[in-house]
Amino acid sequence: MGTRLYVGNLPFSATKASVQAAFAQSGEVTDVHIVTDRESGQSRGFGFVTMGTPEQAQQAIEQMNGALMDGRPLRVNEAEERVQRGGGGGGGGGYGGGG
């Protein structure tokens, strides 16, 4: 399995193809995911790129962190493992409501 990178400060005009092309300079890109708003479908300005090997991922961080894409400096680092979101904190209400 490849190494997943977080890519922040993406221009809203960035496409999967343009991000893949930029990161391909550092090695094999196995996946690109641009996070979009559920309602509008508009880019939220960040995404994830999966590189083929940890070495390629490190090279991508070195080459792409701070690099400009459509005039915006990218923030690139190793993505953190997703922590289980399990219910905590959400919703609020529930307890001691009406009465």
Short mmCIF file of C-alpha atoms in Angstrom, two decimals:
data_model
loop_
_atom_site.label_atom_id
_atom_site.label_comp_id
_atom_site.label_asym_id
_atom_site.label_seq_id
_atom_site.Cartn_x
_atom_site.Cartn_y
_atom_site.Cartn_z
CA MET A 1 0.00 0.00 0.00
CA GLY A 2 1.22 3.51 -0.78
CA THR A 3 1.82 6.43 1.52
CA ARG A 4 -0.98 8.96 1.80
CA LEU A 5 -0.19 12.66 1.82
CA TYR A 6 -2.36 15.55 2.97
CA VAL A 7 -2.36 18.43 0.46
CA GLY A 8 -3.67 21.72 1.81
CA ASN A 9 -4.26 25.16 0.29
CA LEU A 10 -5.26 23.66 -3.06
CA PRO A 11 -6.65 26.22 -5.49
CA PHE A 12 -10.38 25.71 -6.02
CA SER A 13 -9.62 25.28 -9.73
CA ALA A 14 -7.43 22.21 -9.06
CA THR A 15 -8.63 18.99 -10.67
CA LYS A 16 -7.71 15.40 -9.98
CA ALA A 17 -5.70 15.41 -13.22
CA SER A 18 -3.78 18.63 -12.43
CA VAL A 19 -2.89 17.43 -8.92
CA GLN A 20 -1.82 14.03 -10.25
CA ALA A 21 0.36 15.66 -12.92
CA ALA A 22 2.07 17.90 -10.35
CA PHE A 23 2.83 15.04 -7.95
CA ALA A 24 3.86 12.61 -10.71
CA GLN A 25 7.18 14.48 -10.88
CA SER A 26 8.02 12.86 -7.53
CA GLY A 27 7.04 9.29 -8.44
CA GLU A 28 4.05 7.04 -8.95
CA VAL A 29 0.73 8.56 -7.92
CA THR A 30 -1.71 5.77 -7.09
CA ASP A 31 -4.67 7.89 -5.96
CA VAL A 32 -5.84 11.50 -5.79
CA HIS A 33 -8.84 12.58 -3.73
CA ILE A 34 -9.93 16.23 -3.66
CA VAL A 35 -12.35 16.88 -0.81
CA THR A 36 -15.51 18.62 -1.96
CA ASP A 37 -18.45 20.20 -0.21
CA ARG A 38 -21.34 17.76 -0.01
CA GLU A 39 -23.96 20.32 -0.93
CA SER A 40 -22.30 22.39 -3.66
CA GLY A 41 -19.72 19.94 -5.00
CA GLN A 42 -17.16 22.79 -4.78
CA SER A 43 -13.60 21.94 -3.75
CA ARG A 44 -12.91 22.61 -0.07
CA GLY A 45 -9.29 23.50 -0.88
CA PHE A 46 -7.59 20.36 0.33
CA GLY A 47 -7.21 16.73 -0.58
CA PHE A 48 -5.08 13.61 -0.40
CA VAL A 49 -2.52 12.11 -2.74
CA THR A 50 -1.28 8.54 -2.38
CA MET A 51 2.25 7.90 -3.58
CA GLY A 52 3.54 4.46 -4.55
CA THR A 53 6.28 4.18 -1.91
CA PRO A 54 7.30 5.95 1.32
CA GLU A 55 10.42 7.22 -0.49
CA GLN A 56 8.34 8.78 -3.26
CA ALA A 57 6.05 10.28 -0.64
CA GLN A 58 9.03 11.86 1.13
CA GLN A 59 10.30 13.21 -2.17
CA ALA A 60 6.85 14.62 -2.94
CA ILE A 61 6.76 16.39 0.44
CA GLU A 62 10.19 17.92 -0.20
CA GLN A 63 9.35 18.99 -3.75
CA MET A 64 5.73 20.05 -3.36
CA ASN A 65 5.46 21.58 0.13
CA GLY A 66 5.46 25.33 -0.52
CA ALA A 67 5.34 24.84 -4.31
CA LEU A 68 2.90 27.14 -6.08
CA MET A 69 -0.20 25.83 -7.82
CA ASP A 70 -2.20 28.59 -9.52
CA GLY A 71 -0.38 31.09 -7.30
CA ARG A 72 -1.13 29.32 -4.02
CA PRO A 73 1.64 27.73 -1.92
CA LEU A 74 0.69 24.10 -1.21
CA ARG A 75 0.97 22.57 2.25
CA VAL A 76 2.03 18.95 1.92
CA ASN A 77 2.70 16.50 4.72
CA GLU A 78 2.09 12.89 5.60
CA ALA A 79 -1.59 12.33 6.26
CA GLU A 80 -2.45 11.27 9.78
CA GLU A 81 -4.34 8.05 10.22
CA ARG A 82 -7.99 8.87 10.47
CA VAL A 83 -9.08 8.70 14.09
CA GLN A 84 -12.38 6.95 14.66
CA ARG A 85 -14.97 9.67 14.69
CA GLY A 86 -17.34 7.61 16.83
CA GLY A 87 -20.17 9.85 17.91
CA GLY A 88 -18.15 11.92 20.40
CA GLY A 89 -18.84 15.61 20.62
CA GLY A 90 -21.51 15.71 17.96
CA GLY A 91 -25.15 16.47 18.45
CA GLY A 92 -24.90 18.06 21.86
CA GLY A 93 -28.59 17.93 22.86
CA GLY A 94 -30.04 14.64 23.90
CA TYR A 95 -29.61 14.87 27.67
CA GLY A 96 -31.81 16.85 30.04
CA GLY A 97 -33.90 18.33 27.25
CA GLY A 98 -37.58 19.07 27.66
CA GLY A 99 -39.32 18.95 30.90
#
